[in-house]
Structures are given as structure tokens and as C-alpha cells.
Coordinates of C-alpha atoms and ligand atoms in Angstrom, one line a residue:
M64 CA 100.8 124.2 54.4
A65 CA 104.4 125.2 55.2
V66 CA 106.8 124.5 52.4
P67 CA 110.6 123.9 52.9
Q68 CA 112.3 127.3 52.8
D69 CA 114.0 126.6 49.4
C70 CA 110.5 126.3 47.8
E71 CA 109.2 129.7 48.8
D72 CA 110.4 131.6 45.6
A73 CA 109.0 128.9 43.4
L74 CA 105.6 129.0 45.2
R75 CA 105.4 132.8 44.8
F76 CA 106.3 132.4 41.1
L77 CA 103.7 129.7 40.5
R78 CA 100.9 131.5 42.4
A79 CA 101.4 134.6 40.3
R80 CA 101.2 132.5 37.1
L81 CA 98.2 130.5 38.2
C82 CA 95.8 133.3 39.1
G83 CA 94.0 131.1 41.7
F84 CA 94.0 127.8 39.9
A85 CA 94.3 125.1 42.5
P86 CA 95.3 121.6 41.3
E87 CA 93.6 118.6 42.9
A88 CA 96.4 116.2 42.0
L89 CA 100.1 116.2 41.0
L90 CA 100.8 113.8 38.1
I91 CA 104.4 112.9 37.5
L92 CA 105.1 111.4 34.0
G93 CA 108.2 109.2 33.8
S94 CA 110.5 108.2 31.0
G95 CA 108.7 107.8 27.7
L96 CA 105.3 108.5 29.3
G97 CA 105.1 112.3 28.9
S98 CA 102.6 112.5 26.1
L99 CA 99.7 112.5 28.5
A100 CA 100.6 116.1 29.3
D101 CA 99.6 117.1 25.8
E102 CA 96.0 116.2 26.7
V103 CA 95.8 118.7 29.5
S104 CA 93.1 121.1 28.4
A105 CA 91.5 124.3 29.6
D106 CA 87.9 123.0 29.8
G107 CA 86.1 124.2 32.9
G108 CA 86.9 127.8 32.0
E109 CA 90.4 127.9 33.3
R110 CA 93.2 128.5 30.9
P111 CA 95.9 125.8 30.8
V112 CA 99.4 127.0 31.8
A113 CA 102.6 125.4 30.6
V114 CA 105.9 126.5 32.3
P115 CA 109.3 125.2 31.2
Y116 CA 111.1 124.0 34.4
G117 CA 114.0 126.4 33.7
E118 CA 111.7 129.4 34.3
I119 CA 110.7 128.3 37.8
P120 CA 113.1 129.6 40.6
G121 CA 114.9 126.7 42.3
W122 CA 113.1 124.0 40.2
P123 CA 115.5 121.1 39.5
A124 CA 116.2 120.7 35.8
S125 CA 115.4 117.4 34.1
T126 CA 117.8 116.2 31.5
A127 CA 117.0 112.5 31.0
P128 CA 116.0 111.3 27.6
G129 CA 112.2 111.3 27.1
H130 CA 111.7 114.0 29.7
A131 CA 110.4 117.3 28.2
G132 CA 111.0 119.3 31.4
R133 CA 107.7 121.2 31.4
L134 CA 105.0 121.8 34.0
A135 CA 101.4 121.9 32.8
F136 CA 98.3 123.0 34.7
G137 CA 94.8 122.4 33.5
R138 CA 92.2 119.7 33.3
L139 CA 92.7 116.0 32.6
A140 CA 89.8 113.5 32.8
G141 CA 87.8 116.3 34.3
R142 CA 90.1 116.9 37.2
R143 CA 92.3 119.9 37.9
V144 CA 95.9 118.7 37.6
M145 CA 99.5 119.9 37.8
V146 CA 101.5 117.7 35.4
M147 CA 105.3 117.2 35.4
Q148 CA 106.3 116.2 31.9
G149 CA 109.5 114.6 32.9
R150 CA 111.2 114.6 36.3
P151 CA 114.6 115.2 37.9
H152 CA 116.6 112.2 39.1
H153 CA 119.2 111.6 41.7
Y154 CA 121.6 110.4 39.1
E155 CA 121.5 113.8 37.3
G156 CA 123.2 115.2 40.4
H157 CA 120.1 116.5 42.3
E158 CA 119.9 116.2 46.0
M159 CA 116.9 114.0 47.2
A160 CA 115.4 117.1 48.8
A161 CA 115.5 119.0 45.5
I162 CA 113.7 116.1 43.7
A163 CA 111.0 116.4 46.4
R164 CA 110.4 120.2 46.0
P165 CA 107.7 119.9 43.4
V166 CA 105.7 117.7 45.7
Y167 CA 105.6 120.3 48.5
L168 CA 104.8 123.0 45.9
A169 CA 101.8 120.9 44.6
A170 CA 100.6 120.4 48.2
A171 CA 100.9 124.1 49.0
L172 CA 98.9 124.9 45.8
G173 CA 96.1 122.6 47.0
A174 CA 96.9 119.1 45.6
R175 CA 95.7 116.2 47.8
T176 CA 96.9 113.3 45.6
L177 CA 100.2 112.3 43.9
C178 CA 99.9 110.1 40.9
V179 CA 103.4 109.0 40.0
T180 CA 104.6 106.9 37.0
N181 CA 107.9 105.5 35.9
A182 CA 109.6 103.0 33.7
A183 CA 111.1 100.1 35.6
G184 CA 112.9 96.8 35.1
A185 CA 110.8 93.7 36.0
V186 CA 112.4 91.6 38.7
N187 CA 109.5 89.2 39.0
T188 CA 110.2 86.5 36.4
A189 CA 106.5 85.5 36.1
W190 CA 105.9 88.9 34.4
S191 CA 106.7 90.2 31.0
K192 CA 108.2 93.3 29.4
G193 CA 105.4 95.8 28.6
D194 CA 103.3 94.8 31.7
I195 CA 102.0 97.6 33.9
M196 CA 102.5 97.3 37.7
L197 CA 100.6 99.1 40.4
I198 CA 103.1 99.9 43.1
S199 CA 102.0 98.4 46.5
D200 CA 105.1 99.4 48.5
H201 CA 108.7 100.3 48.0
I202 CA 112.2 99.5 49.3
R203 CA 114.8 102.4 49.6
L204 CA 118.0 101.1 51.0
F205 CA 120.3 103.4 49.0
G206 CA 120.5 107.2 48.8
D207 CA 119.5 109.9 51.4
S208 CA 116.0 110.5 52.5
P209 CA 114.5 113.6 50.9
L210 CA 113.4 114.5 54.5
R211 CA 117.0 114.7 55.8
G212 CA 117.8 118.1 57.3
E213 CA 115.5 120.9 58.6
N214 CA 111.8 119.9 59.0
P215 CA 109.2 122.4 57.9
P216 CA 107.0 123.5 60.8
G217 CA 103.8 121.5 61.2
L218 CA 105.1 118.4 59.4
A219 CA 106.0 115.1 61.2
R220 CA 109.7 114.7 61.8
F221 CA 109.3 110.9 61.7
P222 CA 106.4 110.2 59.3
D223 CA 104.7 106.8 59.2
M224 CA 105.4 104.8 56.0
S225 CA 102.9 101.9 56.6
D226 CA 100.4 102.5 53.9
V227 CA 102.4 104.7 51.5
Y228 CA 100.5 103.7 48.4
T229 CA 96.9 104.5 49.4
P230 CA 94.8 101.4 49.6
A231 CA 91.6 103.1 48.4
L232 CA 93.4 104.5 45.3
R233 CA 94.9 101.0 44.6
A234 CA 91.3 99.8 44.5
V235 CA 90.4 102.6 42.1
A236 CA 93.3 101.4 39.9
H237 CA 92.2 97.8 39.9
S238 CA 88.7 98.8 39.0
A239 CA 90.0 101.1 36.2
A240 CA 92.1 98.2 34.8
R241 CA 89.1 95.8 34.9
D242 CA 87.0 98.4 33.0
L243 CA 89.8 98.6 30.3
G244 CA 90.2 94.8 30.1
L245 CA 93.9 95.3 31.2
T246 CA 96.0 92.9 33.2
L247 CA 97.4 95.0 36.1
R248 CA 100.3 93.5 38.1
E249 CA 100.8 94.7 41.6
G250 CA 104.1 94.7 43.5
V251 CA 107.1 96.2 45.3
Y252 CA 109.3 98.8 43.6
M253 CA 112.9 99.0 44.7
F254 CA 114.9 102.2 44.3
F255 CA 118.4 102.0 42.9
P256 CA 120.3 105.3 42.4
G257 CA 121.8 104.5 39.0
P258 CA 122.6 105.8 36.4
Q259 CA 124.3 102.4 35.7
Y260 CA 121.8 99.5 35.5
E261 CA 122.0 96.9 38.2
T262 CA 124.2 93.9 38.1
P263 CA 122.5 90.4 37.9
A264 CA 123.7 89.8 41.5
E265 CA 122.0 93.1 42.6
I266 CA 118.8 91.9 40.9
R267 CA 119.0 88.5 42.7
A268 CA 119.5 90.4 45.9
A269 CA 116.5 92.7 45.1
R270 CA 114.3 89.7 44.5
A271 CA 115.4 88.0 47.7
L272 CA 114.5 91.3 49.5
G273 CA 111.0 91.2 48.1
A274 CA 111.2 93.5 45.1
D275 CA 109.1 92.9 41.9
A276 CA 110.6 95.8 39.9
V277 CA 113.6 98.2 40.1
G278 CA 114.0 101.8 39.0
M279 CA 115.9 105.0 39.6
S280 CA 113.0 107.4 40.5
T281 CA 109.7 107.8 42.3
V282 CA 110.7 107.0 45.9
P283 CA 111.9 110.5 46.8
E284 CA 108.8 112.1 45.6
V285 CA 106.5 109.5 47.2
I286 CA 108.2 109.9 50.6
A287 CA 107.8 113.7 50.4
A288 CA 104.1 113.2 49.4
R289 CA 103.4 111.1 52.5
H290 CA 105.3 113.7 54.6
A291 CA 103.0 116.4 53.1
G292 CA 99.9 114.3 53.7
L293 CA 99.1 113.5 50.1
A294 CA 97.4 110.2 49.0
V295 CA 99.6 108.3 46.6
L296 CA 99.0 106.2 43.5
G297 CA 102.0 104.8 41.6
F298 CA 102.5 102.9 38.4
S299 CA 105.5 101.3 36.7
L300 CA 105.7 100.5 33.0
L301 CA 107.9 97.4 33.0
S302 CA 110.1 98.4 30.0
N303 CA 112.5 95.5 30.2
M304 CA 113.3 92.4 32.2
A305 CA 115.9 93.4 34.9
A306 CA 119.6 92.5 34.5
G307 CA 120.5 88.9 34.3
I308 CA 117.0 87.6 33.6
Q309 CA 117.5 87.4 29.8
N310 CA 120.7 86.6 28.2
A311 CA 121.2 90.1 26.7
P312 CA 122.6 93.5 27.9
L313 CA 120.2 96.2 28.9
D314 CA 119.7 99.1 26.6
G315 CA 118.2 102.5 27.5
A316 CA 116.4 102.6 24.2
E317 CA 114.0 100.0 25.5
V318 CA 112.6 102.5 27.9
L319 CA 111.5 104.9 25.2
Q320 CA 110.3 102.1 23.0
A321 CA 108.1 100.7 25.7
G322 CA 106.6 104.1 26.2
E323 CA 105.8 104.3 22.5
E324 CA 104.3 100.8 22.5
R325 CA 102.4 100.9 25.7
G326 CA 101.9 104.7 26.2
A327 CA 98.3 104.8 24.9
V328 CA 97.1 102.0 27.2
F329 CA 99.1 103.4 30.1
S330 CA 97.6 106.8 29.6
A331 CA 94.1 105.4 29.4
L332 CA 94.6 103.7 32.8
V333 CA 96.0 106.9 34.4
R334 CA 93.1 109.0 32.9
R335 CA 90.5 106.6 34.3
C336 CA 92.2 106.6 37.7
L337 CA 92.2 110.4 37.8
A338 CA 88.5 110.4 36.9
G339 CA 87.9 107.9 39.8
L340 CA 89.8 109.9 42.5
P341 CA 87.6 110.7 45.4
K342 CA 86.2 114.3 45.3
A343 CA 87.6 116.6 47.9
Ligands
HPA262 N1 116.7 99.2 36.2 C1 116.7 100.4 36.7 N2 115.9 101.4 36.2 C2 115.2 101.1 35.1 C3 115.2 99.8 34.5 C4 116.0 98.8 35.1 O1 116.1 97.7 34.6 N3 114.4 99.9 33.4 C5 113.9 101.1 33.4 N4 114.3 101.9 34.4

């Protein structure tokens, strides 16, 4: 697959490090959810590789709290994975296209699926802090598209966004949640660029538009994944009720705390979904 021109150095670098290892899936671990990367193992004969983002040419740095900034390759739940332990965000100053680069790299290395996770604020008042939401669709009204600018040869200029979150993988997620005895919410994620949290009026507007959760990530990578032809599975850990729902200010520490409290069950769900991905 052709990659955007600004990915070519990184692709050469990673190919040299990987000695032929081809990931089946890219797993992006969001705020407070990075510990799953520690479970990446070398079983199957391949050695695991861990590369700090800073060593990869042109890789966007990730500076947010709870984001280790490391790329791991190896096996998880029996599948060959490329795992981003932490991700770059638009609010850190990255262009949307830079945030999307890892997705094109994963596709060029062989990945056919993106599994993306984040922490988000719950907009749906019937839900609770700590719930896990399977993303069914998203709303991106703010911020550039990651596809703005030159289009790599062979990729659609105007890609379809009808079934962005692959229905067959959402069925895998529901079945995994049932097996684990876990209540899995399903709903619409709305992107806000941040870094300030939303106002209560913005959250009322988001709800009126059909959002169930809000967050500052995920959408750029998902758009790039569909552009590159990857299947997509997305989960939000609802780390707090969104602004104005409870009579208290929002505090970023809640995001890391939710990761600590719900990280194990969240990781179990992701592992089970990886195991249930269709074989290529
Ligand atoms: N808003 C935006 N991003 C978030 C939130 C929120 O309430 N919680 C975690 N990430």
C-alpha cells in the first residue's frame, strides 16, 4: 500500500527493526489504558520489539499524562499486533495528518484491523462513570480532516464513511462482553479538540446532535484507517460524566483513576476481541 510521503522514512526504519514481522492489527491504547502493552509477548517464535516514539523518524511525540510513548510489536491474545502505548493528540500541537501517520504505517506493514481505545466523558445521562462504550459511529465537526492535502496514489479521495466501525467486529465485541458478563454500552463518540473540557452548553449541544460520549482523540486515526481500508473496532472507557451533568468541576485525574479501576476488565475485553478477530 502507498503511504503518505511523510511516512516513508518511518516505514524504512520500522521494516529494518521488524525483520519481516507483519502485524495483523494496530492497537491504540488511550489515556490510562496503556498497561495492556506490557502483556505483548514473543510467543510464536518472534521476538517482541519495543521502540520509543522518539526513535522513529517523523513519529509524532505523545506527551499527555498516562501515555508512555512507546510502540510494541509482538503477540497479544495469540494475534500479531502493533501496539501504541499512548497516542499523539491534536491539542498537543500535532496536525491531524501527523496523528494519522501510524495508521498508514500499520497498514503498510500488513495490519488489516485498527482496534482503538480512549477515555471519554459520558454525555448519555442513563450511563455511569466507569461504563465501557463500544463506538458505533462518530461526529467530527471541529478540526481538519487528517485526509486534507495530497492523496496517496491508489487511495480514495472521497472515502465512504457509512460503516466506519465495522459491524462484524461490533458483533465480536458484544459476544466478548457477554462471555465476560460485562455490560457493554454502544453509542456515538463526538470529537472535541480540547485541551479544555467542554462547557455544559457544548455538552447539551453534543447530546442534541446525537452524541453519547465526548473525547479529544480517536477520530483522526479512525478516518485514516477507513481511508487505508482497515476494519475498525473502537472502545471508550467513560472516565467521567461530561460537563454540567454533575454539579462538580471536571478533573483530569479522573481519567487516570478510571484506567486504574477499570483497566483490568477493559483489557480483558480487548484481549477477547483480538482473539475473536477474523483470520486473514
Ligand atoms: N471531555 C473530553 N475528553 C475527555 C473527557 C471529557 O469529559 N473525559 C475524558 N476525556
